[in-house]
């Protein structure tokens, strides 16, 4: 079956540090890959996505590149801010096998805390 | 305008009670979902509906019963609540025609005492 493995948290960094959150996946076919962010007390928000190999998703200074050869989609940011403190989820969507059966498989989430 | 709205935001109730959570989306999506998030933030899909038809029904106790009166609404009714049902429940929606991921509601924190 499909699965997503994220690096375990929590991750604590100082402001302006470089961030990497690792994500690897197992899937049949060619999945689409996503990063979602959950701020305290809120729902999940789509941060970025990539739909095919070598695609780079980017948003708010975050980037992730779809690497088929290593089945990875690591999240990176060059200089983190206190406001980036949140839980980050990697997810994949496998190609639909029947109409309407689109399902996201989520990783376990990585809690990120940025200290001033 | 909230895209996916859930009510209530907080729900505290006693064991054995029956409660409902409502979800509505105004995005024109045709698929809606219920997810359960436990205290460790792990997300587990419970149900998925496409155009009012049940598509995904994961291993969920039959005390949980979803109902979709139309494709913009997906409600969750829970009978005989148990302590282990305490969690945050998220509703989400997506489009099968232009799938770009899910849009989530802000969640309902259910506490069973």
JSON list of N, CA and C in Angstrom, two decimals, chain B residues 18 22 25 28 30 32-33 36 38 48 59 70-71 77 83-84 87 89 94 101 105 107-109 111:
[
{"chain": "B", "resi": 18, "resn": "UNK", "atom": "N", "xyz": [-25.06, 10.99, 22.45]},
{"chain": "B", "resi": 18, "resn": "UNK", "atom": "CA", "xyz": [-25.01, 11.01, 20.99]},
{"chain": "B", "resi": 18, "resn": "UNK", "atom": "C", "xyz": [-24.80, 12.46, 20.55]},
{"chain": "B", "resi": 22, "resn": "UNK", "atom": "N", "xyz": [-21.31, 19.10, 12.08]},
{"chain": "B", "resi": 22, "resn": "UNK", "atom": "CA", "xyz": [-21.76, 19.46, 10.74]},
{"chain": "B", "resi": 22, "resn": "UNK", "atom": "C", "xyz": [-20.62, 20.07, 9.93]},
{"chain": "B", "resi": 25, "resn": "UNK", "atom": "N", "xyz": [-19.27, 23.02, 2.67]},
{"chain": "B", "resi": 25, "resn": "UNK", "atom": "CA", "xyz": [-18.25, 23.66, 1.83]},
{"chain": "B", "resi": 25, "resn": "UNK", "atom": "C", "xyz": [-18.94, 24.44, 0.70]},
{"chain": "B", "resi": 28, "resn": "UNK", "atom": "N", "xyz": [-17.79, 24.33, -4.32]},
{"chain": "B", "resi": 28, "resn": "UNK", "atom": "CA", "xyz": [-18.26, 23.59, -5.49]},
{"chain": "B", "resi": 28, "resn": "UNK", "atom": "C", "xyz": [-17.59, 22.24, -5.66]},
{"chain": "B", "resi": 30, "resn": "UNK", "atom": "N", "xyz": [-16.88, 18.21, -5.24]},
{"chain": "B", "resi": 30, "resn": "UNK", "atom": "CA", "xyz": [-17.82, 17.10, -5.29]},
{"chain": "B", "resi": 30, "resn": "UNK", "atom": "C", "xyz": [-17.47, 15.97, -4.33]},
{"chain": "B", "resi": 32, "resn": "UNK", "atom": "N", "xyz": [-16.14, 14.98, -0.28]},
{"chain": "B", "resi": 32, "resn": "UNK", "atom": "CA", "xyz": [-15.91, 15.45, 1.08]},
{"chain": "B", "resi": 32, "resn": "UNK", "atom": "C", "xyz": [-15.43, 14.30, 1.95]},
{"chain": "B", "resi": 33, "resn": "UNK", "atom": "N", "xyz": [-14.73, 14.66, 3.02]},
{"chain": "B", "resi": 33, "resn": "UNK", "atom": "CA", "xyz": [-14.04, 13.67, 3.84]},
{"chain": "B", "resi": 33, "resn": "UNK", "atom": "C", "xyz": [-14.20, 14.02, 5.32]},
{"chain": "B", "resi": 36, "resn": "UNK", "atom": "N", "xyz": [-9.88, 11.98, 11.44]},
{"chain": "B", "resi": 36, "resn": "UNK", "atom": "CA", "xyz": [-9.72, 12.06, 12.89]},
{"chain": "B", "resi": 36, "resn": "UNK", "atom": "C", "xyz": [-8.25, 12.31, 13.18]},
{"chain": "B", "resi": 38, "resn": "UNK", "atom": "N", "xyz": [-5.56, 12.42, 16.27]},
{"chain": "B", "resi": 38, "resn": "UNK", "atom": "CA", "xyz": [-5.40, 12.08, 17.69]},
{"chain": "B", "resi": 38, "resn": "UNK", "atom": "C", "xyz": [-4.46, 13.06, 18.39]},
{"chain": "B", "resi": 48, "resn": "UNK", "atom": "N", "xyz": [-15.27, 9.05, 3.11]},
{"chain": "B", "resi": 48, "resn": "UNK", "atom": "CA", "xyz": [-15.22, 9.93, 1.95]},
{"chain": "B", "resi": 48, "resn": "UNK", "atom": "C", "xyz": [-16.52, 9.77, 1.19]},
{"chain": "B", "resi": 59, "resn": "UNK", "atom": "N", "xyz": [-11.88, 1.48, 8.61]},
{"chain": "B", "resi": 59, "resn": "UNK", "atom": "CA", "xyz": [-12.29, 0.70, 9.77]},
{"chain": "B", "resi": 59, "resn": "UNK", "atom": "C", "xyz": [-12.67, 1.64, 10.90]},
{"chain": "B", "resi": 70, "resn": "UNK", "atom": "N", "xyz": [-26.42, 16.55, 0.53]},
{"chain": "B", "resi": 70, "resn": "UNK", "atom": "CA", "xyz": [-26.09, 17.04, -0.80]},
{"chain": "B", "resi": 70, "resn": "UNK", "atom": "C", "xyz": [-24.57, 17.17, -0.87]},
{"chain": "B", "resi": 71, "resn": "UNK", "atom": "N", "xyz": [-24.05, 17.47, -2.03]},
{"chain": "B", "resi": 71, "resn": "UNK", "atom": "CA", "xyz": [-22.59, 17.38, -2.17]},
{"chain": "B", "resi": 71, "resn": "UNK", "atom": "C", "xyz": [-21.86, 18.51, -1.45]},
{"chain": "B", "resi": 77, "resn": "UNK", "atom": "N", "xyz": [-22.43, 11.83, 12.64]},
{"chain": "B", "resi": 77, "resn": "UNK", "atom": "CA", "xyz": [-23.17, 11.55, 13.86]},
{"chain": "B", "resi": 77, "resn": "UNK", "atom": "C", "xyz": [-22.47, 10.43, 14.62]},
{"chain": "B", "resi": 83, "resn": "UNK", "atom": "N", "xyz": [-14.71, 7.43, 25.74]},
{"chain": "B", "resi": 83, "resn": "UNK", "atom": "CA", "xyz": [-13.56, 8.28, 26.05]},
{"chain": "B", "resi": 83, "resn": "UNK", "atom": "C", "xyz": [-12.57, 8.32, 24.87]},
{"chain": "B", "resi": 84, "resn": "UNK", "atom": "N", "xyz": [-12.40, 7.18, 24.22]},
{"chain": "B", "resi": 84, "resn": "UNK", "atom": "CA", "xyz": [-11.44, 7.09, 23.12]},
{"chain": "B", "resi": 84, "resn": "UNK", "atom": "C", "xyz": [-11.85, 7.87, 21.88]},
{"chain": "B", "resi": 87, "resn": "UNK", "atom": "N", "xyz": [-10.89, 13.58, 20.35]},
{"chain": "B", "resi": 87, "resn": "UNK", "atom": "CA", "xyz": [-9.93, 13.86, 19.27]},
{"chain": "B", "resi": 87, "resn": "UNK", "atom": "C", "xyz": [-10.38, 15.15, 18.59]},
{"chain": "B", "resi": 89, "resn": "UNK", "atom": "N", "xyz": [-11.70, 16.36, 14.98]},
{"chain": "B", "resi": 89, "resn": "UNK", "atom": "CA", "xyz": [-12.26, 15.83, 13.75]},
{"chain": "B", "resi": 89, "resn": "UNK", "atom": "C", "xyz": [-12.24, 16.93, 12.69]},
{"chain": "B", "resi": 94, "resn": "UNK", "atom": "N", "xyz": [-12.62, 18.21, -1.79]},
{"chain": "B", "resi": 94, "resn": "UNK", "atom": "CA", "xyz": [-11.75, 18.28, -2.96]},
{"chain": "B", "resi": 94, "resn": "UNK", "atom": "C", "xyz": [-12.60, 18.14, -4.22]},
{"chain": "B", "resi": 101, "resn": "UNK", "atom": "N", "xyz": [-5.43, 18.66, -4.13]},
{"chain": "B", "resi": 101, "resn": "UNK", "atom": "CA", "xyz": [-5.32, 18.43, -2.70]},
{"chain": "B", "resi": 101, "resn": "UNK", "atom": "C", "xyz": [-6.64, 18.74, -2.02]},
{"chain": "B", "resi": 105, "resn": "UNK", "atom": "N", "xyz": [-11.45, 22.08, 6.87]},
{"chain": "B", "resi": 105, "resn": "UNK", "atom": "CA", "xyz": [-12.08, 22.94, 7.85]},
{"chain": "B", "resi": 105, "resn": "UNK", "atom": "C", "xyz": [-11.14, 23.15, 9.03]},
{"chain": "B", "resi": 107, "resn": "UNK", "atom": "N", "xyz": [-11.65, 22.30, 12.09]},
{"chain": "B", "resi": 107, "resn": "UNK", "atom": "CA", "xyz": [-11.66, 21.23, 13.07]},
{"chain": "B", "resi": 107, "resn": "UNK", "atom": "C", "xyz": [-12.70, 21.38, 14.16]},
{"chain": "B", "resi": 108, "resn": "UNK", "atom": "N", "xyz": [-13.09, 20.25, 14.71]},
{"chain": "B", "resi": 108, "resn": "UNK", "atom": "CA", "xyz": [-13.98, 20.20, 15.88]},
{"chain": "B", "resi": 108, "resn": "UNK", "atom": "C", "xyz": [-13.27, 19.39, 16.95]},
{"chain": "B", "resi": 109, "resn": "UNK", "atom": "N", "xyz": [-12.99, 20.05, 18.07]},
{"chain": "B", "resi": 109, "resn": "UNK", "atom": "CA", "xyz": [-12.33, 19.35, 19.16]},
{"chain": "B", "resi": 109, "resn": "UNK", "atom": "C", "xyz": [-13.39, 18.71, 20.05]},
{"chain": "B", "resi": 111, "resn": "UNK", "atom": "N", "xyz": [-14.31, 16.40, 23.19]},
{"chain": "B", "resi": 111, "resn": "UNK", "atom": "CA", "xyz": [-13.81, 15.89, 24.46]},
{"chain": "B", "resi": 111, "resn": "UNK", "atom": "C", "xyz": [-14.93, 15.11, 25.13]}
]
